[in-house]
Short mmCIF file of C-alpha atoms in Angstrom, two decimals:
data_model
loop_
_atom_site.label_atom_id
_atom_site.label_comp_id
_atom_site.label_asym_id
_atom_site.label_seq_id
_atom_site.Cartn_x
_atom_site.Cartn_y
_atom_site.Cartn_z
CA MET A 778 28.65 106.67 192.00
CA PHE A 779 26.80 107.80 195.08
CA LYS A 780 29.79 106.86 197.21
CA TRP A 781 32.08 108.93 195.03
CA ILE A 782 29.80 111.95 195.37
CA LYS A 783 29.62 111.46 199.14
CA ASP A 784 33.36 111.18 199.44
CA LYS A 785 33.80 114.23 197.27
CA PHE A 786 31.34 116.22 199.33
CA SER A 787 32.99 115.07 202.55
CA LYS A 788 36.42 116.14 201.24
CA ASP A 789 35.05 119.51 200.15
CA ASN A 790 33.57 120.04 203.64
CA GLU A 791 36.84 119.11 205.29
CA LYS A 792 38.69 121.45 203.01
CA GLU A 793 36.17 124.18 203.73
CA ASN A 794 36.36 123.51 207.46
CA SER A 795 40.13 123.48 207.25
CA GLU A 796 40.15 126.76 205.39
CA ASP A 797 37.75 128.23 207.97
CA LEU A 798 39.97 126.97 210.77
CA ILE A 799 43.04 128.39 209.13
CA GLU A 800 41.24 131.67 208.57
CA GLU A 801 40.09 131.74 212.21
CA ASN A 802 43.63 131.00 213.36
CA LEU A 803 44.95 133.73 211.12
CA GLU A 804 42.41 136.14 212.53
CA GLU A 805 43.39 135.18 216.09
CA ILE A 806 47.06 135.56 215.29
CA SER A 807 46.32 138.83 213.61
CA ASP A 808 44.34 140.02 216.62
CA GLU A 809 47.13 138.95 218.95
CA ASN A 810 49.67 140.72 216.78
CA ILE A 811 47.52 143.81 216.79
CA ASP A 812 47.25 143.63 220.58
CA LEU A 813 51.00 143.11 220.88
CA GLU A 814 51.61 145.89 218.43
CA ASN A 815 49.28 148.14 220.36
CA ASP A 816 51.05 147.26 223.62
CA HIS A 817 54.40 147.84 221.96
CA MET A 818 53.21 151.10 220.49
CA GLU A 819 51.99 152.20 223.89
CA LYS A 820 55.41 151.40 225.36
CA ILE A 821 57.16 153.14 222.49
CA SER A 822 54.79 156.04 222.85
CA ASP A 823 55.63 156.35 226.57
CA GLU A 824 59.36 156.10 225.87
CA GLU A 825 59.13 158.56 223.01
CA LYS A 826 57.12 160.88 225.19
CA GLU A 827 59.79 160.79 227.91
CA LYS A 828 62.52 161.13 225.33
CA THR A 829 60.71 164.05 223.76
CA VAL A 830 60.40 165.80 227.12
CA ILE A 831 64.14 165.37 227.72
CA GLN A 832 64.92 166.57 224.21
CA ASP A 833 62.62 169.56 224.67
CA PHE A 834 64.35 170.38 227.98
CA ASP A 835 67.80 170.06 226.40
CA THR A 836 66.70 172.15 223.44
CA GLN A 837 65.29 174.82 225.73
CA LEU A 838 68.43 174.79 227.85
CA GLU A 839 70.55 175.07 224.74
CA LYS A 840 68.41 177.96 223.51
CA GLU A 841 68.71 179.74 226.84
CA THR A 842 72.46 179.16 226.94
CA THR A 843 72.82 180.33 223.36
CA SER A 844 70.62 183.29 224.13
CA ASP A 845 72.76 184.22 227.14
CA GLU A 846 75.93 183.82 225.08
CA GLU A 847 74.49 185.95 222.31
CA ILE A 848 73.57 188.67 224.76
CA GLU A 849 77.02 188.44 226.30
CA GLU A 850 79.01 188.25 223.08
CA ASN A 851 76.93 190.00 220.45
CA SER A 852 74.78 192.51 222.27
CA TYR A 853 76.10 196.03 222.42
CA GLY A 854 73.01 197.46 224.03
CA SER A 855 72.42 198.99 227.42
CA LYS A 856 72.86 195.76 229.41
CA LYS A 857 76.37 195.20 228.11
CA ASP A 858 77.24 198.85 228.59
CA GLU A 859 75.95 198.75 232.16
CA ILE A 860 78.08 195.68 232.93
CA ILE A 861 81.18 197.30 231.45
CA GLU A 862 80.54 200.48 233.38
CA GLU A 863 80.16 198.59 236.64
CA GLU A 864 83.31 196.54 236.09
CA LYS A 865 85.40 199.44 234.82
CA PRO A 866 84.58 202.66 236.70
CA SER A 867 86.22 205.92 235.71
CA LEU A 868 89.76 206.72 236.83
CA PHE A 869 88.43 209.32 239.27
CA LYS A 870 85.96 206.86 240.82
CA ARG A 871 88.74 204.31 241.23
CA LEU A 872 90.94 207.02 242.74
CA LYS A 873 88.20 207.98 245.19
CA SER A 874 87.66 204.35 246.10
CA GLY A 875 91.39 203.82 246.65
CA LEU A 876 91.65 206.92 248.84
CA LEU A 877 88.65 206.03 250.99
CA LYS A 878 90.64 205.73 254.24
CA THR A 879 92.40 209.04 253.74
CA ARG A 880 89.12 210.73 252.80
CA LYS A 881 87.56 209.49 256.04
CA GLU A 882 90.54 210.85 257.97
CA MET A 883 90.38 214.26 256.26
CA GLY A 884 87.29 215.06 254.20
CA VAL A 885 84.68 213.55 256.53
CA LYS A 886 86.28 215.00 259.68
CA ILE A 887 86.58 218.43 258.09
CA ASN A 888 82.88 218.37 257.16
CA THR A 889 82.00 217.48 260.76
CA ILE A 890 84.14 220.27 262.20
CA LEU A 891 82.82 222.91 259.82
CA GLY A 892 79.24 221.90 260.65
CA ALA A 893 79.92 222.58 264.36
CA TYR A 894 80.89 226.23 263.89
CA VAL A 895 78.74 229.25 263.03
CA LYS A 896 81.69 231.58 262.46
CA ILE A 897 85.39 231.36 261.63
CA ASP A 898 87.74 231.77 264.58
CA ASP A 899 91.10 230.50 265.88
CA ASP A 900 89.49 227.44 267.45
CA LEU A 901 88.17 226.37 264.05
CA LEU A 902 91.59 226.81 262.43
CA GLU A 903 93.26 224.82 265.22
CA ASP A 904 90.79 221.96 264.73
CA LEU A 905 91.55 221.96 261.00
CA GLU A 906 95.27 221.93 261.79
CA ASP A 907 94.87 218.83 263.98
CA ILE A 908 93.00 216.99 261.21
CA LEU A 909 95.69 217.73 258.62
CA ILE A 910 98.47 216.58 260.94
CA SER A 911 96.59 213.36 261.77
CA ALA A 912 96.47 212.56 258.03
CA ASP A 913 100.30 212.69 257.98
CA ILE A 914 100.61 215.88 256.00
CA GLY A 915 103.37 216.84 258.43
CA MET A 916 103.85 219.84 260.67
CA ASN A 917 105.68 222.07 258.19
CA THR A 918 103.26 221.56 255.32
CA THR A 919 100.23 221.83 257.62
CA MET A 920 101.39 225.15 259.07
CA LYS A 921 102.00 226.48 255.57
CA ILE A 922 98.46 225.56 254.48
CA ILE A 923 96.81 226.98 257.63
CA ASP A 924 98.84 230.22 257.50
CA ASN A 925 97.89 230.76 253.84
CA LEU A 926 94.27 229.97 254.66
CA ARG A 927 94.25 232.50 257.51
CA ASP A 928 95.68 235.20 255.24
CA THR A 929 93.01 234.54 252.62
CA ILE A 930 90.23 234.69 255.23
CA ILE A 931 91.50 238.03 256.58
CA ASN A 932 92.16 239.60 253.17
CA GLU A 933 88.82 238.59 251.71
CA LYS A 934 86.90 239.17 254.98
CA ILE A 935 85.35 235.72 255.00
CA ASN A 936 83.38 234.62 258.08
CA ASP A 937 81.21 231.78 256.77
CA PRO A 938 82.56 228.30 257.79
CA SER A 939 80.81 226.70 254.79
CA LEU A 940 83.30 228.48 252.50
CA ILE A 941 86.34 227.09 254.28
CA LYS A 942 86.47 223.74 252.50
CA ASP A 943 86.85 225.19 249.00
CA LEU A 944 89.49 227.63 250.30
CA LEU A 945 91.35 224.75 251.95
CA LYS A 946 91.37 222.76 248.72
CA ALA A 947 92.62 225.76 246.77
CA GLU A 948 95.49 226.39 249.22
CA THR A 949 96.46 222.71 249.17
CA LYS A 950 96.60 222.68 245.37
CA LYS A 951 98.75 225.83 245.36
CA ILE A 952 101.52 224.37 247.52
CA MET A 953 101.48 221.10 245.54
CA ILE A 954 102.04 222.72 242.17
CA THR A 955 105.58 222.16 240.91
CA GLU A 956 107.38 223.36 237.83
CA LYS A 957 108.58 219.82 237.17
CA SER A 958 106.31 217.68 235.03
CA SER A 959 104.35 214.82 236.58
CA ASN A 960 104.44 213.00 233.22
CA LEU A 961 106.87 210.14 232.66
CA ASN A 962 109.74 211.28 230.46
CA ILE A 963 109.42 208.61 227.77
CA SER A 964 110.76 208.97 224.24
CA GLU A 965 111.78 206.56 221.46
CA LYS A 966 114.60 205.28 223.67
CA SER A 967 114.15 205.46 227.43
CA VAL A 968 115.64 204.02 230.61
CA ILE A 969 113.74 203.85 233.89
CA LEU A 970 115.79 203.12 237.01
CA VAL A 971 113.55 201.95 239.87
CA VAL A 972 114.88 202.43 243.41
CA GLY A 973 113.61 202.16 246.97
CA VAL A 974 113.89 200.27 250.24
CA ASN A 975 112.77 196.66 250.68
CA GLY A 976 109.05 195.93 250.79
CA VAL A 977 107.71 199.10 249.20
CA GLY A 978 106.41 197.38 246.05
CA LYS A 979 109.18 197.90 243.48
CA THR A 980 108.70 194.56 241.71
CA THR A 981 104.93 194.95 241.50
CA SER A 982 105.29 198.52 240.22
CA ILE A 983 107.71 197.33 237.52
CA GLY A 984 105.20 194.68 236.44
CA LYS A 985 102.43 197.27 236.20
CA LEU A 986 104.70 199.64 234.28
CA CYS A 987 105.45 196.85 231.79
CA ALA A 988 101.74 196.26 231.24
CA LYS A 989 101.13 200.00 230.83
CA PHE A 990 103.84 200.43 228.18
CA ARG A 991 102.87 197.24 226.34
CA ASN A 992 99.28 198.47 226.15
CA GLU A 993 100.64 201.66 224.59
CA GLY A 994 102.36 199.58 221.91
CA LYS A 995 105.91 200.03 223.21
CA SER A 996 108.58 197.34 223.36
CA VAL A 997 109.91 196.77 226.88
CA LEU A 998 112.90 195.01 228.44
CA ILE A 999 113.57 194.39 232.14
CA ALA A 1000 116.98 194.34 233.82
CA ALA A 1001 116.97 192.20 236.99
CA GLY A 1002 119.36 194.37 238.98
CA ASP A 1003 118.24 193.02 242.36
CA THR A 1004 120.70 190.16 242.67
CA PHE A 1005 120.65 189.98 246.47
CA ARG A 1006 117.08 189.27 247.53
CA ALA A 1007 116.03 185.64 247.31
CA ALA A 1008 113.52 184.94 244.54
CA ALA A 1009 113.70 188.53 243.24
CA ILE A 1010 114.79 187.38 239.78
CA GLU A 1011 112.07 184.69 239.62
CA GLN A 1012 109.39 187.22 240.60
CA LEU A 1013 110.52 189.61 237.88
CA LYS A 1014 110.50 186.81 235.32
CA GLU A 1015 106.95 185.94 236.33
CA TRP A 1016 105.86 189.54 235.77
CA GLY A 1017 107.76 189.50 232.50
CA ASN A 1018 105.87 186.40 231.36
CA ARG A 1019 102.54 188.01 232.18
CA ALA A 1020 103.37 191.12 230.18
CA ASN A 1021 105.25 189.22 227.45
CA VAL A 1022 108.47 191.06 228.31
CA ASP A 1023 111.98 189.55 228.37
CA VAL A 1024 114.15 189.79 231.48
CA ILE A 1025 117.93 190.17 231.38
CA ALA A 1026 119.36 188.45 234.46
CA GLN A 1027 122.45 186.82 235.89
CA SER A 1028 122.87 184.42 238.78
CA GLU A 1029 121.99 185.38 242.33
CA GLY A 1030 124.76 187.41 243.97
CA SER A 1031 126.12 188.79 240.68
CA ASP A 1032 127.27 192.39 240.34
CA PRO A 1033 124.11 194.51 239.72
CA ALA A 1034 126.10 196.98 237.62
CA ALA A 1035 127.10 194.13 235.27
CA VAL A 1036 123.45 193.16 234.85
CA ILE A 1037 122.51 196.73 233.92
CA PHE A 1038 125.43 196.87 231.48
CA ASP A 1039 124.25 193.66 229.73
CA ALA A 1040 120.67 194.93 229.64
CA ILE A 1041 121.70 198.18 227.96
CA LYS A 1042 123.57 196.23 225.26
CA ALA A 1043 120.51 194.03 224.72
CA ALA A 1044 118.16 197.02 224.58
CA LYS A 1045 120.30 198.68 221.92
CA SER A 1046 120.66 195.55 219.78
CA ARG A 1047 116.93 194.79 219.96
CA ASN A 1048 115.89 198.40 219.39
CA ILE A 1049 113.84 198.40 222.62
CA ASP A 1050 111.68 201.43 223.45
CA VAL A 1051 111.77 201.24 227.25
CA LEU A 1052 114.38 199.55 229.46
CA ILE A 1053 113.22 199.20 233.08
CA CYS A 1054 116.00 198.51 235.58
CA ASP A 1055 115.20 196.94 238.93
CA THR A 1056 117.59 197.50 241.82
CA ALA A 1057 118.08 195.81 245.16
CA GLY A 1058 116.06 197.15 248.04
CA ARG A 1059 118.44 199.20 250.08
CA LEU A 1060 118.04 200.99 253.37
CA HIS A 1061 118.42 204.70 252.97
CA ASN A 1062 120.91 204.77 255.87
CA LYS A 1063 123.33 202.21 254.35
CA SER A 1064 126.06 204.24 252.63
CA ASN A 1065 127.68 201.31 250.74
CA LEU A 1066 124.41 200.37 249.04
CA MET A 1067 123.70 203.98 248.18
CA LYS A 1068 127.16 204.21 246.58
CA GLU A 1069 126.33 201.16 244.48
CA LEU A 1070 123.29 203.04 243.23
CA GLU A 1071 125.54 205.87 242.13
CA LYS A 1072 127.69 203.35 240.22
CA ILE A 1073 124.66 202.00 238.33
CA SER A 1074 123.54 205.51 237.52
CA LYS A 1075 126.96 206.36 236.05
CA ILE A 1076 126.92 203.22 233.86
CA ILE A 1077 123.56 204.23 232.39
CA ASP A 1078 124.82 207.75 231.68
CA ARG A 1079 128.00 206.43 230.07
CA GLU A 1080 126.63 203.49 228.07
CA TYR A 1081 123.27 204.90 227.01
CA PRO A 1082 123.58 208.70 226.82
CA GLU A 1083 121.09 208.96 223.94
CA ALA A 1084 118.25 207.52 226.02
CA THR A 1085 115.93 209.72 228.06
CA ARG A 1086 116.26 208.93 231.73
CA GLU A 1087 113.87 208.49 234.62
CA THR A 1088 114.90 207.54 238.15
CA LEU A 1089 111.75 206.66 240.02
CA LEU A 1090 111.74 206.30 243.79
CA VAL A 1091 109.10 203.86 245.06
CA LEU A 1092 107.66 204.77 248.46
CA ASP A 1093 105.09 203.00 250.63
CA ALA A 1094 102.29 205.39 251.63
CA THR A 1095 101.49 203.34 254.74
CA THR A 1096 104.80 204.43 256.30
CA GLY A 1097 103.63 208.04 256.45
CA GLN A 1098 106.31 210.55 257.38
CA ASN A 1099 109.01 207.85 257.25
CA ALA A 1100 108.52 207.93 253.47
CA MET A 1101 109.57 211.58 253.62
CA ASN A 1102 112.83 210.65 255.37
CA GLN A 1103 113.55 207.95 252.76
CA ALA A 1104 112.95 210.39 249.92
CA LYS A 1105 115.32 212.98 251.37
CA THR A 1106 118.18 210.43 251.68
CA PHE A 1107 117.67 208.96 248.21
CA LYS A 1108 117.57 212.46 246.76
CA GLU A 1109 121.04 213.06 248.18
CA ALA A 1110 122.40 209.81 246.71
CA THR A 1111 121.03 210.11 243.18
CA ASP A 1112 119.00 212.41 240.98
CA ILE A 1113 115.39 211.36 241.64
CA SER A 1114 113.14 212.50 238.81
CA GLY A 1115 109.86 211.25 240.19
CA ILE A 1116 108.06 209.23 242.85
CA ILE A 1117 105.80 206.18 242.67
CA LEU A 1118 103.69 206.13 245.84
CA THR A 1119 102.22 202.67 246.46
CA LYS A 1120 99.55 201.24 248.80
CA LEU A 1121 97.52 204.44 249.10
CA ASP A 1122 94.40 202.31 249.27
CA GLY A 1123 95.60 200.67 252.48
CA THR A 1124 96.23 203.74 254.63
CA ALA A 1125 94.65 206.84 256.15
CA LYS A 1126 98.04 208.56 255.84
CA GLY A 1127 97.57 209.68 252.24
CA GLY A 1128 98.30 213.23 253.32
CA VAL A 1129 101.98 212.39 252.97
CA VAL A 1130 101.47 212.95 249.23
CA ILE A 1131 100.92 216.65 249.91
CA ALA A 1132 104.08 216.87 252.00
CA LEU A 1133 106.23 215.01 249.46
CA GLN A 1134 105.07 217.13 246.56
CA SER A 1135 105.35 220.48 248.36
CA GLU A 1136 108.52 220.05 250.45
CA LEU A 1137 110.86 218.02 248.24
CA ASP A 1138 110.15 219.51 244.83
CA ILE A 1139 110.07 215.97 243.42
CA PRO A 1140 106.97 215.34 241.35
CA ILE A 1141 104.82 212.35 242.22
CA LYS A 1142 104.29 210.66 238.86
CA LEU A 1143 102.35 207.50 239.70
CA ILE A 1144 100.21 206.34 242.61
CA GLY A 1145 99.03 202.85 243.52
CA VAL A 1146 95.40 202.76 244.64
CA GLY A 1147 94.74 199.02 244.44
CA GLU A 1148 96.12 195.61 243.52
CA GLY A 1149 94.79 195.54 239.96
CA ILE A 1150 97.05 195.92 236.94
CA ASP A 1151 95.29 199.21 236.11
CA ASP A 1152 95.51 200.59 239.64
CA LEU A 1153 98.87 202.27 239.09
CA GLN A 1154 97.54 205.65 238.02
CA LYS A 1155 99.09 208.82 236.69
CA PHE A 1156 99.14 211.38 239.49
CA ASP A 1157 97.07 214.51 239.05
CA VAL A 1158 97.03 217.20 241.76
CA ASP A 1159 93.47 218.39 241.13
CA SER A 1160 91.97 214.89 241.10
CA PHE A 1161 93.89 213.86 244.21
CA VAL A 1162 92.87 216.90 246.27
CA GLU A 1163 89.23 216.62 245.20
CA ALA A 1164 89.21 212.91 246.10
CA ILE A 1165 90.56 213.31 249.65
CA PHE A 1166 88.57 216.43 250.59
CA GLU A 1167 85.22 215.32 249.18
#
């Protein structure tokens, strides 16, 4: 009996000890797990912290980007207006900028001369004459302006040099006024024939004209009448693609008159508003090429009599008085209705505009004062004179 009790007690102790051992082991395992978990959590915490910083940076960057985009796209406040105003200055500001070289040659020099005199005399008038001639206004036009200025000074008994500049501007405007309109003669159906020597900017001017008319909501078609110059047709097609305008063309070396004939038929069938006809650059002293121009002009008159007609002569302002000689010869060959004067921004010889307008009685209708698509501007006498004399 005693042995059974002893054995029982011994077994109970072993069981108890075993349970205690198991419990201790469980506690140790639990503690180890907790330590591992804590270590793991610390690692996770560090990783999460780094991840959170990156996420916060990305979020902030996204917010800033979104904020910038919102300001750019959705804000119509002063910032946006200021940006637009800086990128798109007024027509007059762009004109002034484009005529900077001519203004330095005329306006700035005139201011310097007038500041050196205390009274008006012949020496002052001679100095003014030299400045006008140096700006390529030409001898005839310069003498006309100075003679009229002298008469005004005598008649109105003016002796203050500070008044000369306004008088000079007024006399210049007077001789530039023409009865012929400086507006393009465009109606529901119009044809513009573009002529000029090589290298004056005919193709570029045609491209800018296309953009101008397309912006006005007009349908436009181009006739690639320059079949002689290499790559002329490809250049026109490139401008046509930019302005979303079709080009009627034949192979290189084809008869230009045939191209114009096909283009007129296409313009009629498609109900086109404006047909712009390019022509080969031709020297004004080559009689055979000038006769070809007459032939093209007759085809337009015969095949499209209902269309209003413009024949625009493109001249390069950088050639100065040579542009005057070109204009005189072209005027003899065909009826020039207006002039496009290009590259005014690249020359100090902008005074040739005054000579062209006053001596030839051909209105200048458009002037190029930069390379931008909007830099082919409508010519206005008042704005031009103010810009070069300022």
